[in-house]
Coordinates of C-alpha atoms in Angstrom, one line a residue:
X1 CA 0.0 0.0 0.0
X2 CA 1.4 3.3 -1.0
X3 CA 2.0 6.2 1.3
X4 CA -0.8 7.9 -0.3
X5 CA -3.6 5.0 0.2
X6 CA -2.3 5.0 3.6
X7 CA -3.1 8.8 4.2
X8 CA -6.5 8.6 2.6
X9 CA -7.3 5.8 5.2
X10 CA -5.5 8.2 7.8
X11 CA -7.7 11.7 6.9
X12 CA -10.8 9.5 8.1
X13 CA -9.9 8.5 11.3
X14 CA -10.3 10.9 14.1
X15 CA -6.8 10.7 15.4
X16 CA -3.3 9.1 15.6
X17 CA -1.8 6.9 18.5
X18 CA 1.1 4.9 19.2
X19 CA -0.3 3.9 22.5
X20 CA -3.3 1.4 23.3
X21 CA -3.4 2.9 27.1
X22 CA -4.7 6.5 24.8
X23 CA -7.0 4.8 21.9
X24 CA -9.8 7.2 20.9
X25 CA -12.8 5.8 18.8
X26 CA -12.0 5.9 15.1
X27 CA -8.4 6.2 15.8
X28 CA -5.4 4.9 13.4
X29 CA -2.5 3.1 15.6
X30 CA 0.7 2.5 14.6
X31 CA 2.8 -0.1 16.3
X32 CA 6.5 1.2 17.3
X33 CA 8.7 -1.1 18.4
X34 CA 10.9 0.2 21.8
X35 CA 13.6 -1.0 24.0
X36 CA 11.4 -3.2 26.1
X37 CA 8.0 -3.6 24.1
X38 CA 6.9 -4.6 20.7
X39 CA 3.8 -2.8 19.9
X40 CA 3.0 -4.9 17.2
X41 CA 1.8 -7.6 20.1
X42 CA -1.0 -4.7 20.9
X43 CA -2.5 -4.6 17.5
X44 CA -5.7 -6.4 18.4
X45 CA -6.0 -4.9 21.5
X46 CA -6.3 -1.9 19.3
X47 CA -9.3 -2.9 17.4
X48 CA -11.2 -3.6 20.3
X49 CA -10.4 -0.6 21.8
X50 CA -12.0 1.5 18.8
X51 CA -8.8 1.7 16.0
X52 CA -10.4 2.2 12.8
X53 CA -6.7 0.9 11.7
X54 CA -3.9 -0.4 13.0
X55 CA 0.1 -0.4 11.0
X56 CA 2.1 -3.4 12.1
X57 CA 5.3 -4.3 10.8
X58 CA 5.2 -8.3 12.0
X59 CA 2.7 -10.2 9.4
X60 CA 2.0 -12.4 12.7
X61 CA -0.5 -10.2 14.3
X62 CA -2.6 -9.5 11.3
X63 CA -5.7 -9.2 11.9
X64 CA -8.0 -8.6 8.8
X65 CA -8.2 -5.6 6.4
X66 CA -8.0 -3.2 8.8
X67 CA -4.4 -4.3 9.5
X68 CA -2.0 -2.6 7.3
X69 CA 1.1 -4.4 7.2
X70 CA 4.6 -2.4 6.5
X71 CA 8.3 -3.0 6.3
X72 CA 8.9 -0.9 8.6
X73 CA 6.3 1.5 11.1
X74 CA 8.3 3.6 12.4
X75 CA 9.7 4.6 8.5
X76 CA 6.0 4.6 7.9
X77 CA 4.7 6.9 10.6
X78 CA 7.7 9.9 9.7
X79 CA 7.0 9.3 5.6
X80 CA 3.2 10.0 6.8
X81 CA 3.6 13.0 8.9
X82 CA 6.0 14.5 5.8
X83 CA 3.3 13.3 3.2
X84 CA 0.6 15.5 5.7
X85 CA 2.3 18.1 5.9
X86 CA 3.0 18.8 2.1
X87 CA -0.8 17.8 2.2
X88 CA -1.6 20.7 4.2
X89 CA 0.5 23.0 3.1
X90 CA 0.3 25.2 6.1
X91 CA 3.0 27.8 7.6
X92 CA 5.1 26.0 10.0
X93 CA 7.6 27.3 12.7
X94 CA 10.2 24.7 14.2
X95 CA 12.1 26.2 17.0
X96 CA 15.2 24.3 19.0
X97 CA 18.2 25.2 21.3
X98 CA 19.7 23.6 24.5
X99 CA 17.3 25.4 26.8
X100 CA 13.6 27.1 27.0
X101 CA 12.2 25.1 24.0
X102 CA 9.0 24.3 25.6
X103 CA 8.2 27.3 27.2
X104 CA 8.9 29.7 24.5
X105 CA 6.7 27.5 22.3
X106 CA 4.1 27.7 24.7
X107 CA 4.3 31.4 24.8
X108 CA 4.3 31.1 20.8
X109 CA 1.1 29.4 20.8
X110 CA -0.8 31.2 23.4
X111 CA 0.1 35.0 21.6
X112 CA -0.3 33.6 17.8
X113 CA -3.5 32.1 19.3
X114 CA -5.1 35.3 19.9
X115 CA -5.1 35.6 15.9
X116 CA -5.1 32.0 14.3
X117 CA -6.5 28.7 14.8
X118 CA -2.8 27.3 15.7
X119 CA -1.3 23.8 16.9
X120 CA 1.5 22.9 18.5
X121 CA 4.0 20.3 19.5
X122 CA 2.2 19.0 23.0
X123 CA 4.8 18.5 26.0
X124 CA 8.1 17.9 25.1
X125 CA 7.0 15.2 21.8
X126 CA 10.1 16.7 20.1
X127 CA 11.8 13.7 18.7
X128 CA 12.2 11.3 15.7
X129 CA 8.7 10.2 17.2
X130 CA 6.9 13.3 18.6
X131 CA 7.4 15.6 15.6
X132 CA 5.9 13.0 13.1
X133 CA 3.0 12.7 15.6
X134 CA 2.8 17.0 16.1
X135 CA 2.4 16.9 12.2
X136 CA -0.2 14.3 11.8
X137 CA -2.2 16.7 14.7
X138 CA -2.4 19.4 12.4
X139 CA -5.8 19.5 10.2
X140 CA -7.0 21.6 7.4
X141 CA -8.7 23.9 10.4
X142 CA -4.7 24.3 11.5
X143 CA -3.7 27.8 10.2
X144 CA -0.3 28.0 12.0
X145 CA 1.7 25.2 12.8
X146 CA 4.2 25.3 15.8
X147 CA 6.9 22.3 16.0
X148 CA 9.1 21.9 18.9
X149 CA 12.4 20.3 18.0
X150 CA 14.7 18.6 20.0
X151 CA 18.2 16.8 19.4
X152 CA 21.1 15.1 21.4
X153 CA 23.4 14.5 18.8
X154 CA 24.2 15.5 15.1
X155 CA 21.9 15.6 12.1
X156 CA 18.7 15.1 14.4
X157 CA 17.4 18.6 13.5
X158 CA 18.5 18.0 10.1
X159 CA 16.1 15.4 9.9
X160 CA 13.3 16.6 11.7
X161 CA 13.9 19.5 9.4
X162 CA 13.2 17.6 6.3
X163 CA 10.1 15.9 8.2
X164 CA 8.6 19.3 9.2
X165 CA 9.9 21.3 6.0
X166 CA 9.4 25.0 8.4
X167 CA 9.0 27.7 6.6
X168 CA 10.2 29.7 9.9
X169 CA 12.7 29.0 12.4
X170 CA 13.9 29.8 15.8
X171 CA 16.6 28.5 17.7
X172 CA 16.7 29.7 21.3
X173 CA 20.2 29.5 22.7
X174 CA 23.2 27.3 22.1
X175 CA 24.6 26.0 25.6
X176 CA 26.2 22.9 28.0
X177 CA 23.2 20.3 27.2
X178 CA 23.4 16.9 25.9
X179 CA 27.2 17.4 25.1
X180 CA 27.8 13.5 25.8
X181 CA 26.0 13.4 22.5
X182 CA 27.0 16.2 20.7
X183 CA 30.3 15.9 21.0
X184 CA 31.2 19.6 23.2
X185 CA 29.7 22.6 23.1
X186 CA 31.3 22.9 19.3
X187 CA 29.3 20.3 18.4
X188 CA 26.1 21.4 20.2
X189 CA 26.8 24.6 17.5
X190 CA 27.0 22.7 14.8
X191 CA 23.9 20.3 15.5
X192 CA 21.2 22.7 16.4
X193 CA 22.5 25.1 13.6
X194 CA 21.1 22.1 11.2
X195 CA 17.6 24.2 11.4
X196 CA 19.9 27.2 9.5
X197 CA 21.3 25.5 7.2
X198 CA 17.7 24.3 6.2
X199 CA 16.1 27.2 6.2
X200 CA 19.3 28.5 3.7
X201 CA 18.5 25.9 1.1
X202 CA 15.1 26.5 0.8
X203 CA 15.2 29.9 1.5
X204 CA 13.1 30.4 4.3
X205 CA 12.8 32.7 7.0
X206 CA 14.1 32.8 10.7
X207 CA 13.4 34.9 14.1
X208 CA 16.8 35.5 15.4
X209 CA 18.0 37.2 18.8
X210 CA 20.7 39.8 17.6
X211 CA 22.3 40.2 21.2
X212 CA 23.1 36.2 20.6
X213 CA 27.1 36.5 18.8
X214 CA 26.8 33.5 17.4
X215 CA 23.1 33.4 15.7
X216 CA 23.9 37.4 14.4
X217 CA 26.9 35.5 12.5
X218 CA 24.9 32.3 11.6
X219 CA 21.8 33.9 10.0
X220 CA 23.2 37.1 8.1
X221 CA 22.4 35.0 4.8
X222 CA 19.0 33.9 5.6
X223 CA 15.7 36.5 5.4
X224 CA 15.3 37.6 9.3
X225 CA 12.8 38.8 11.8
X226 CA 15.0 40.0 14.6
X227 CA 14.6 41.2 17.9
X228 CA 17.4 43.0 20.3
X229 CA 17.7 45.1 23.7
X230 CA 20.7 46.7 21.8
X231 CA 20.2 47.2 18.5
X232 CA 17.7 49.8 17.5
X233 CA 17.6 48.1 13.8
X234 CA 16.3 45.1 15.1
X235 CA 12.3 44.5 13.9
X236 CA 11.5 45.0 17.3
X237 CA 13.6 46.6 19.6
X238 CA 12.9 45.5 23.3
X239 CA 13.4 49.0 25.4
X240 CA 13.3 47.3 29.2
X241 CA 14.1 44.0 31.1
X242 CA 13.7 43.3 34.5
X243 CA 13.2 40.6 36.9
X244 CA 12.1 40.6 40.5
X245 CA 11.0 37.8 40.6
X246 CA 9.0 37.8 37.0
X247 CA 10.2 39.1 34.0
X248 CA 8.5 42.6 32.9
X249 CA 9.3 43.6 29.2
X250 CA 9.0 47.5 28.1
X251 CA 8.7 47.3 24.2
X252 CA 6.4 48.6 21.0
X253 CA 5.3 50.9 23.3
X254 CA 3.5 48.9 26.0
X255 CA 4.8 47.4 29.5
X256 CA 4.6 43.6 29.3
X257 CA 4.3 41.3 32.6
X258 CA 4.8 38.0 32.9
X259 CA 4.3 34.9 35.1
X260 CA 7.9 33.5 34.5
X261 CA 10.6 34.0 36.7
X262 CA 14.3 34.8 35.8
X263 CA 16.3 37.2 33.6
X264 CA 16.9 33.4 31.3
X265 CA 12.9 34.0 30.3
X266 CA 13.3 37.2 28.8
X267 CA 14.5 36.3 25.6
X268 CA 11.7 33.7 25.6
X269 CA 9.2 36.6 26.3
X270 CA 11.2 38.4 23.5
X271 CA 10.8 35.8 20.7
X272 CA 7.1 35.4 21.6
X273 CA 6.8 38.6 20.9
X274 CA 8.8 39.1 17.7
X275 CA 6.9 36.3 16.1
X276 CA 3.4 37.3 17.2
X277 CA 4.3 40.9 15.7
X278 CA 5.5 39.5 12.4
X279 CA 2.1 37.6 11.9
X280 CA 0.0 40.8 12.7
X281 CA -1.2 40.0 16.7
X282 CA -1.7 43.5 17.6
X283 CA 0.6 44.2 20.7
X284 CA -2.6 44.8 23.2
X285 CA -3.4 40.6 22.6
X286 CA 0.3 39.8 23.2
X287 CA 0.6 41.7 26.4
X288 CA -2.8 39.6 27.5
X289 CA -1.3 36.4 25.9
X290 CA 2.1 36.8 28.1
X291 CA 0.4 38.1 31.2
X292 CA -2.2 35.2 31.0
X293 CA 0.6 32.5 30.5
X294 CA 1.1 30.6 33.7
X295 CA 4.0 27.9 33.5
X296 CA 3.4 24.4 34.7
X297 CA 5.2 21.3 34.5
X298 CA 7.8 22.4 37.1
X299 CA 9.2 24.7 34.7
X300 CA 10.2 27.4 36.7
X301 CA 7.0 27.2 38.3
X302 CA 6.5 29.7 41.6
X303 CA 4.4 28.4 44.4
X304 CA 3.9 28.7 47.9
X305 CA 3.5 25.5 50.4
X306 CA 2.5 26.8 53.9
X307 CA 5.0 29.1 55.1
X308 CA 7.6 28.5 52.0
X309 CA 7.9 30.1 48.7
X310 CA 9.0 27.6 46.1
X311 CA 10.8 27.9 42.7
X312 CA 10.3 24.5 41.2
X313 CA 12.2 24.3 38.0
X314 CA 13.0 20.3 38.5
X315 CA 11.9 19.6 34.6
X316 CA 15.4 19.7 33.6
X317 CA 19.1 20.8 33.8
X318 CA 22.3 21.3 32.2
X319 CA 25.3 23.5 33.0
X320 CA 23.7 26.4 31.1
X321 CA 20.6 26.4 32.1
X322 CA 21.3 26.0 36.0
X323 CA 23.9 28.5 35.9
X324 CA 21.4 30.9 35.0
X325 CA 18.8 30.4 37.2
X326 CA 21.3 29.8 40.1
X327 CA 22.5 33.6 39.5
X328 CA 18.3 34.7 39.0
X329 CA 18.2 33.5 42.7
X330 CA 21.2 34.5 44.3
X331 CA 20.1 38.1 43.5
X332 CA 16.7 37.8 44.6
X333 CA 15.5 40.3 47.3
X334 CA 14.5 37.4 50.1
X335 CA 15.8 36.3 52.9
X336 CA 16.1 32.2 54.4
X337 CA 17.0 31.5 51.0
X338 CA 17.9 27.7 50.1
X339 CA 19.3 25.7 47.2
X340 CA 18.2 22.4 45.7
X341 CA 20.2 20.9 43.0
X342 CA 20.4 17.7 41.3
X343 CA 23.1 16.0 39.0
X344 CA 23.0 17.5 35.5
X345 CA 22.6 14.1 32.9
X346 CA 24.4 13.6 29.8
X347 CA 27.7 15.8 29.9
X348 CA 29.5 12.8 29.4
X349 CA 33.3 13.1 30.0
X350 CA 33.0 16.8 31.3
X351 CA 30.3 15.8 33.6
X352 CA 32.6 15.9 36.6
X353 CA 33.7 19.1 35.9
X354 CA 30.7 20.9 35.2
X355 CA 29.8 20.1 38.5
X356 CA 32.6 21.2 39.6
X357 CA 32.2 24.5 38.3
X358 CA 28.4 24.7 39.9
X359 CA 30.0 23.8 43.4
X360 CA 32.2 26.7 42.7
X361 CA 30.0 29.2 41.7
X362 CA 28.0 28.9 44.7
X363 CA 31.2 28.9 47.4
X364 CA 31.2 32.5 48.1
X365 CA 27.2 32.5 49.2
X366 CA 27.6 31.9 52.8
X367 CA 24.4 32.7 53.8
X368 CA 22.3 30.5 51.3
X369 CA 22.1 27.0 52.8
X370 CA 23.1 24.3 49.5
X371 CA 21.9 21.0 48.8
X372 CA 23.6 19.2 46.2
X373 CA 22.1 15.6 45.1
X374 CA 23.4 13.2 42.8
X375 CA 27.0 11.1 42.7
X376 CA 28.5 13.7 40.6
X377 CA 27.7 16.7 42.8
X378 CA 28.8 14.2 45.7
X379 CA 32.3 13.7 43.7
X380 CA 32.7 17.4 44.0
X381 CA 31.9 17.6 47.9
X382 CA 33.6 20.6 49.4
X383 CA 33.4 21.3 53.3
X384 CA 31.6 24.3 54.2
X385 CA 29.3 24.9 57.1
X386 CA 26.4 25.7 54.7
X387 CA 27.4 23.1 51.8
X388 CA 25.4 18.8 52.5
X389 CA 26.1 16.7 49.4
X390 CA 23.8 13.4 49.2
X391 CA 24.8 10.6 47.2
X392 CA 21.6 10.1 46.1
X393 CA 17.7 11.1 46.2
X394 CA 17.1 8.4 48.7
X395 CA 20.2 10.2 51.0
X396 CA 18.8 13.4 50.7
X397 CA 15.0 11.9 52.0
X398 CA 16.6 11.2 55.1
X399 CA 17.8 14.8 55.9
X400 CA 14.4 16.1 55.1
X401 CA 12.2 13.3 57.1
X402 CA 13.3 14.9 60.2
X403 CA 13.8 18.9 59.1
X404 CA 10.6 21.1 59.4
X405 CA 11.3 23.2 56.3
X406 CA 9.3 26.5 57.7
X407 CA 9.5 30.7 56.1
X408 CA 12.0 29.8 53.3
X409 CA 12.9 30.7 50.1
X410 CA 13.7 27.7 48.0
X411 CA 15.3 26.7 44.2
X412 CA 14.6 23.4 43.1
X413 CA 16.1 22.3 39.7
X414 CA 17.7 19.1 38.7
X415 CA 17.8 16.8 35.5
X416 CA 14.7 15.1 34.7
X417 CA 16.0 11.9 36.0
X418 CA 16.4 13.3 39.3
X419 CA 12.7 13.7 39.6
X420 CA 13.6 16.5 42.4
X421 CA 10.4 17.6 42.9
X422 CA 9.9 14.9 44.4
X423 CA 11.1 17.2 47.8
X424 CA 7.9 18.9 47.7
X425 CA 6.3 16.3 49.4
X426 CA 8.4 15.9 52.4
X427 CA 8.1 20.1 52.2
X428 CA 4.1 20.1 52.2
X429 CA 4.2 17.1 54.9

């Protein structure tokens, strides 16, 4: 069956799963084999659950003819979502970077959505798997399509590029994350600057910070929509930053605030804007868009449990990203203030010393009392009265069983695999 046939079967089903545990009536399911499951062994199960149409790629669990059997379904899902969205023909925007990818296309969505009927990438799907299944959630009603790219080692965005063919692109930052994979922060360069050198060839457009050295040089052959707090030039030119806690933004002639906390969202605030401008969302709708944006997901998420106020920012961390919101903290104006960090995942060879450098950064604030969790902070141990290191999560429970945590201050961010929010419930006990 051509790619084609298998699209017409696809535009009359209601949706698209790879999961039985999420089948909708009138669904189409394709099986994807993992580490530790073989979808294909749920195909039946699919049926029954309501699949209009299941894609297998084992001729064993063929059912009848609503079993379409492939070489291959995970080729078969990506050729899909590229024959869809040629199908659609819709304006696209990919963004990447090593940090603020989620949020910034969340602020994307909620200002452009003030204007169009828009979709976008839901959670953090941003993978050989999650941006076929973004695409095949766009529909003819989709008038702006936003895909959230992510990559941990080279040609990943190139590929997801030639899935999602953007006709815009926006790359965040380049910093310390997932340099196990990319090979140094050289190679971090190089691999998210795959969306450029897409957008080059086919001669598309891109929203570019100008205060960013490195995307100014990268982009001065591509068609730009910029924005800058230094350069008047810039398409929109942002007049005032602050933070204390949330970010407020002073630009196009109206005072912007948000909900997100930390200098390190302001350029996400920024980009938000830019785009919304470009695509004609008077500035009055972006200003409610931002304002009304909440963040959730503990991503940099404020909160108050009894006495305490929390940042919770435990989605995920790398050397960039934590530096960043260690110095937002450090020069809040509160007092009792108190440090959570986890191990940063996937540095690879320069793990040790990046948490090194973390340990160091944070020796001269006597008066904040720092938690460090994870066997590479607690390779780095250094004595100070108001320095604990904890081997582990589990270590760390033990210090907080029998602490009444009461009228503090507290940042909480860690690698996803540290699952530190987790701490909130000894907190709230």
């Amino acid at each position: 069956m051509t790619i084609q046939n298998i699209h017409n079967l696809f535009l009359n089903c209601s949706s698209v799963s790879i999961d039985t545990r999420r089948i909708l009536p009138n669904s189409f399911f394709i099986a994807i084999k993992g580490e530790n499951f073989d979808a294909n062994t749920f195909a039946r199960e699919a049926i029954e659950k309501g699949a209009s149409y299941v894609i297998i790629d084992n001729e064993e669990y063929y059912i009848d003819d609503r079993t379409i059997l492939v070489a291959n379904s995970l080729n078969t899902l990506q050729e899909l979502a590229k024959y869809h969205r040629q199908y659609l023909k819709l304006p696209i925007i990919a963004l990447t970077g090593s940090n603020g990818k989620t949020t910034t296309k969340e602020l994307i969505q909620v200002v452009l959505s003030k204007k169009y009927k828009t979709k976008a990438t839901l959670g953090n799907l941003n993978n050989h798997i999650g941006v076929p299944l973004t695409l095949l959630s766009f529909s003819k009603e989709t008038e702006i399509g936003i895909v959230e790219m992510g990559a941990n080692h080279q040609k990943e965005i190139e590929f997801l590029c030639e899935l999602a063919q953007p006709d815009y692109g926006y790359i965040t930052n380049f910093g310390k994350a997932h340099l196990e994979g990319f090979g140094g922060v050289d190679g971090v360069v190089k691999g998210k600057s795959e969306m450029y050198t897409y957008l080059t060839l086919s001669k598309k457009a891109v929203f570019v910070n100008l205060d960013d050295a490195i995307q100014e040089e990268k982009t001065k052959l591509l068609k730009r929509h910029t924005f800058s707090q230094e350069n008047h030039e810039a398409s929109v030119f942002i007049n005032n930053v602050t933070a204390n806690p949330f970010v407020t933004i002073t630009t196009l002639g109206i005072e912007i605030k948000s909900q997100l906390i930390g200098l390190y969202n302001a350029n996400n605030i920024n980009a938000a804007i830019t785009i919304g401008n470009h695509f004609g969302v008077s500035i009055q709708d972006i200003k409610e868009a931002i304002e009304g944006y909440v963040p959730d997901n503990n991503r940099s998420q404020m909160m108050v449990l009894g006495t305490n106020e929390i940042i919770l920012d435990a989605y995920n961390a790398n050397p960039s990203s934590m530096t960043v919101a260690l110095e937002n903290f450090i020069q809040l104006n509160k007092s009792n203030k108190v440090i959570i960090i986890g191990d940063m995942f996937e540095l690879g060879g320069e793990s040790l010393q990046e948490h090194k450098a973390i340990v160091n950064m944070l020796s001269n604030q006597a008066k904040i009392q720092c938690h460090f969790v994870g066997k590479d902070f607690y390779a780095n141990a250094m004595v100070k009265p108001n320095f604990h290191f904890y081997y582990s999560f589990e270590d760390f429970t033990k210090y907080l069983s029998h602490t009444k945590v009461e009228s503090q201050t507290l940042l909480i961010k860690g690698s996803r695999g540290m699952a530190l929010e987790r701490t909130l419930d000894y907190i709230n006990k």
